[in-house]
mmCIF file of C-alpha atoms in Angstrom:
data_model
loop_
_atom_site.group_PDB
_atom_site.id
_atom_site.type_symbol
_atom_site.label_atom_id
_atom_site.label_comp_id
_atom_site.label_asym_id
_atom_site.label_seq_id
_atom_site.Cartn_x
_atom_site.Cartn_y
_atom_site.Cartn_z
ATOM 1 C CA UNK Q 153 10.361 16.941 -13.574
ATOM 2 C CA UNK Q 154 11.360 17.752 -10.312
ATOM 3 C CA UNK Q 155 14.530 16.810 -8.622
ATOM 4 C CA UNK Q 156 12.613 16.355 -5.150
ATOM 5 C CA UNK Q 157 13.396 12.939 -3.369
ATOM 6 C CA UNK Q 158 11.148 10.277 -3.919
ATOM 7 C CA UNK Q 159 10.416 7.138 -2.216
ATOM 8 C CA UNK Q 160 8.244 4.201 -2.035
ATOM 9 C CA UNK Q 161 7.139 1.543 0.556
ATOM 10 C CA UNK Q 162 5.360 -1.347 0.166
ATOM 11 C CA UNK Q 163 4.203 -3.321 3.234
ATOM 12 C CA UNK Q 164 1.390 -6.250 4.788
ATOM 13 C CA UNK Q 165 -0.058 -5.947 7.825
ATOM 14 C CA UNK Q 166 -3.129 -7.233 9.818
ATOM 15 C CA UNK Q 167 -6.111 -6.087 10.845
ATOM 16 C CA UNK Q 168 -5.727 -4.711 14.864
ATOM 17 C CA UNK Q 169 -7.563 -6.747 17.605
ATOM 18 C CA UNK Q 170 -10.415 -4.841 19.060
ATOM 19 C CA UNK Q 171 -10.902 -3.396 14.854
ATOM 20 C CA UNK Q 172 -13.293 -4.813 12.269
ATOM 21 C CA UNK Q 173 -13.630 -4.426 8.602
ATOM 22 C CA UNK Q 174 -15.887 -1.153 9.322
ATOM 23 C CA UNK Q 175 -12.858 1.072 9.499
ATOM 24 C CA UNK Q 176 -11.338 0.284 6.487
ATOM 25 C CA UNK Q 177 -13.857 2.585 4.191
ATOM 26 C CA UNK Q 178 -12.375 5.556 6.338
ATOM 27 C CA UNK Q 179 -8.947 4.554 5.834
ATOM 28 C CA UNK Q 180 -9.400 4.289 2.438
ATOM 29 C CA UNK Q 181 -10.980 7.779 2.573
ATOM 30 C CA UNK Q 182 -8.522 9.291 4.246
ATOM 31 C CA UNK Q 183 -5.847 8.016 2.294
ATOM 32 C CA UNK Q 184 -7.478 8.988 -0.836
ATOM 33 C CA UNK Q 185 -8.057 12.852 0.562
ATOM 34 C CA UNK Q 186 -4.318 12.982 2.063
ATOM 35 C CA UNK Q 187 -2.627 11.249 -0.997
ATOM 36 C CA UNK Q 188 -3.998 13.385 -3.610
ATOM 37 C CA UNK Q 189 -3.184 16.616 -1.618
ATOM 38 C CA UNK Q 190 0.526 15.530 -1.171
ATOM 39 C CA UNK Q 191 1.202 14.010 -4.690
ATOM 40 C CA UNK Q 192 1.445 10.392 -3.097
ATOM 41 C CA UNK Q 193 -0.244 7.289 -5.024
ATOM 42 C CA UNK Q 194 -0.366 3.557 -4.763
ATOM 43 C CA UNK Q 195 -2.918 0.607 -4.195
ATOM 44 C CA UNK Q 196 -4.072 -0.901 -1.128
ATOM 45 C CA UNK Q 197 -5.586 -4.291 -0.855
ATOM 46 C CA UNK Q 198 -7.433 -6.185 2.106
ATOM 47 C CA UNK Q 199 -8.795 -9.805 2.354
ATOM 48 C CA UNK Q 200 -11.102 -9.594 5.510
ATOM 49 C CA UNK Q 201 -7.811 -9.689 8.135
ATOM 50 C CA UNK Q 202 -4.852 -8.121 6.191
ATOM 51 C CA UNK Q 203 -3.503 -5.130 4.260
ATOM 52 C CA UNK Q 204 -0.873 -5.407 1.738
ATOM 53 C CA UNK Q 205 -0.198 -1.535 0.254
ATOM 54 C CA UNK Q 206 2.179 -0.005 -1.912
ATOM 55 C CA UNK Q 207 2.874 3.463 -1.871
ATOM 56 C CA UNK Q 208 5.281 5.913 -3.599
ATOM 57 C CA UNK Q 209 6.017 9.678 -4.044
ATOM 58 C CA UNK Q 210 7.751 12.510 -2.313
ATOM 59 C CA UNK Q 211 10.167 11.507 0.591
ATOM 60 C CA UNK Q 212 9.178 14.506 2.520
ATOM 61 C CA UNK Q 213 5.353 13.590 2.260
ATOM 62 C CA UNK Q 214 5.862 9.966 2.057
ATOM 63 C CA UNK Q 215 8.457 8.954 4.779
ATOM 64 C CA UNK Q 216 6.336 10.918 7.808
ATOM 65 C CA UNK Q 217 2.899 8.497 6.241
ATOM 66 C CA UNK Q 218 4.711 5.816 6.676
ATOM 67 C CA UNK Q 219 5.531 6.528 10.166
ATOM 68 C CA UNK Q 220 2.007 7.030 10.919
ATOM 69 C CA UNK Q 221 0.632 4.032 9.052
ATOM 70 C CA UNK Q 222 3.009 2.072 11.537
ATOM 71 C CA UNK Q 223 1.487 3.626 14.357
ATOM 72 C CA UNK Q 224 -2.148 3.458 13.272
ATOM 73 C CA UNK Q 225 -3.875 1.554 16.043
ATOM 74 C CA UNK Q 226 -6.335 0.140 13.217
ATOM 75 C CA UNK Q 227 -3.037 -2.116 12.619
ATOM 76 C CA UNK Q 228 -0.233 -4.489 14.026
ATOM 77 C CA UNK Q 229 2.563 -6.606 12.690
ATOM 78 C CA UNK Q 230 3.302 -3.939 9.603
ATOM 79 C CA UNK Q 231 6.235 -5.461 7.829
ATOM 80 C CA UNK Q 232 8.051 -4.004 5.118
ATOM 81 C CA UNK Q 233 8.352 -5.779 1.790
ATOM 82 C CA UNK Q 234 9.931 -2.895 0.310
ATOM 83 C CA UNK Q 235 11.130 0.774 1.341
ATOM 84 C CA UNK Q 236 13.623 2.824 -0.934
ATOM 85 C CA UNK Q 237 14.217 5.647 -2.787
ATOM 86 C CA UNK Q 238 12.371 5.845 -6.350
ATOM 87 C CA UNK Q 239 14.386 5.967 -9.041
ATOM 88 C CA UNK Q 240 12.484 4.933 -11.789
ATOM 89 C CA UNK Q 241 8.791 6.223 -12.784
ATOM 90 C CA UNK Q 242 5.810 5.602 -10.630
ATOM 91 C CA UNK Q 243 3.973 2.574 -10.688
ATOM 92 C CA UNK Q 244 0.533 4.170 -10.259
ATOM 93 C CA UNK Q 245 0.766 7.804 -11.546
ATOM 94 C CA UNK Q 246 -3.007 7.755 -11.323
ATOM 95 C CA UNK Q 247 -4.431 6.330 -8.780
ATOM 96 C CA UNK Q 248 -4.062 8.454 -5.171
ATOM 97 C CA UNK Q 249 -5.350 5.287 -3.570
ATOM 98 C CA UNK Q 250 -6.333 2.553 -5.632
ATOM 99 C CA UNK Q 251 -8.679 -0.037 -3.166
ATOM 100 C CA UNK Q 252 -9.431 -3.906 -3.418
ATOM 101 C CA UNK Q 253 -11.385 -5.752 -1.454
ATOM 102 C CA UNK Q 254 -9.702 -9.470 -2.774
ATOM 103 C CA UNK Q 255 -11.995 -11.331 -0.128
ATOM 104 C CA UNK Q 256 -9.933 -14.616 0.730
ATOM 105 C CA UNK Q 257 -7.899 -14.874 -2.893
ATOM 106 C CA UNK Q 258 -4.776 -15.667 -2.318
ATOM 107 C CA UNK Q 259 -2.699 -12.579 -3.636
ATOM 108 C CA UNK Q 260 -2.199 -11.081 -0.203
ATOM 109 C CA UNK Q 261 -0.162 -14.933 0.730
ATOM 110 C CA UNK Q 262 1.765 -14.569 -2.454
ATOM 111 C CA UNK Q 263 2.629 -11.129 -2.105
ATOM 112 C CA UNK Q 264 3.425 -11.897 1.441
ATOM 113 C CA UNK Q 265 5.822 -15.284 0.671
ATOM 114 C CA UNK Q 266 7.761 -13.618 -2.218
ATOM 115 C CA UNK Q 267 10.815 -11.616 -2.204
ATOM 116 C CA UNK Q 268 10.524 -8.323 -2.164
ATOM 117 C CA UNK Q 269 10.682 -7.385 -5.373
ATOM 118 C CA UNK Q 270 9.023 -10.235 -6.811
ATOM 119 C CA UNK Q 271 5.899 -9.712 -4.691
ATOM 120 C CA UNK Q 272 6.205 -5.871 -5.880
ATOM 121 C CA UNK Q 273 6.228 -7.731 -9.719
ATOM 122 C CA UNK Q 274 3.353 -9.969 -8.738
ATOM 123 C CA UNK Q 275 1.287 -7.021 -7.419
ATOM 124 C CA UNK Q 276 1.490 -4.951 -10.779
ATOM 125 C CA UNK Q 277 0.257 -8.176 -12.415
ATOM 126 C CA UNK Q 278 -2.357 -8.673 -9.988
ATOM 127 C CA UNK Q 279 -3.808 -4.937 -10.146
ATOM 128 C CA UNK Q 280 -4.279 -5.744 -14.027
ATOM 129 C CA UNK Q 281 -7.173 -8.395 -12.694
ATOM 130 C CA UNK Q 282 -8.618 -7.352 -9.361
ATOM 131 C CA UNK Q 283 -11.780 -4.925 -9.026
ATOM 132 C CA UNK Q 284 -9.656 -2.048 -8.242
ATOM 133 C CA UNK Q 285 -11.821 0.824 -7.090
#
């Protein structure tokens, strides 16, 4: 195992004005393409209006996303639920970016309303039912 810095962030966010649910199949793609190539993984939901994603790997690959996901233009209003180091083992070793469309079910609200490591609890329960893609 390496003794590289990890870290992982898990954040909601909305949808920017001016941006429709079009973009999110590239942001998916891109994610998928970028995340694989620099050992990141994690899951990203949307509902129509909002993201909720968790993400985790190598500080020095992760921390510089994370700025860039904050300055995306394709959102606004990112808030943190979570952002540390990881200490423990990944959450989703296999999935570079796991996707779920969860139309208007409620996870994103619960997710949103719970502390932040509850919410991170309630998503790992959640991924175990949603079409994850």
């Amino acid at each position: 195992m390496s003794n590289e810095a990890r870290s992982l962030f898990f954040y909601h966010s909305t949808l920017a004005d001016g941006h429709d649910a079009s973009c999110v199949g590239a942001i998916v793609r891109t994610a998928r393409a970028f995340n694989a190539s620099h050992g990141i993984t994690g899951v990203l939901l949307f509902d129509g209006e909002r993201f909720c994603q968790y993400i985790e790997g190598p500080s020095p690959a992760l921390d510089p996303l994370v700025d860039r996901i904050c300055e995306d233009p394709r959102h606004q209003n990112v808030t943190a639920l979570l952002q540390e180091p990881l200490t423990a083992a990944r959450r989703y070793p296999d999935w570079s970016m796991a996707f779920s469309d969860v139309g208007k079910d409620s996870i994103i609200d619960r997710l949103i309303a719970a502390e932040s490591l509850r919410a991170l609890e309630l998503l790992q329960q959640a991924h175990l039912t949603l079409d994850v893609g």
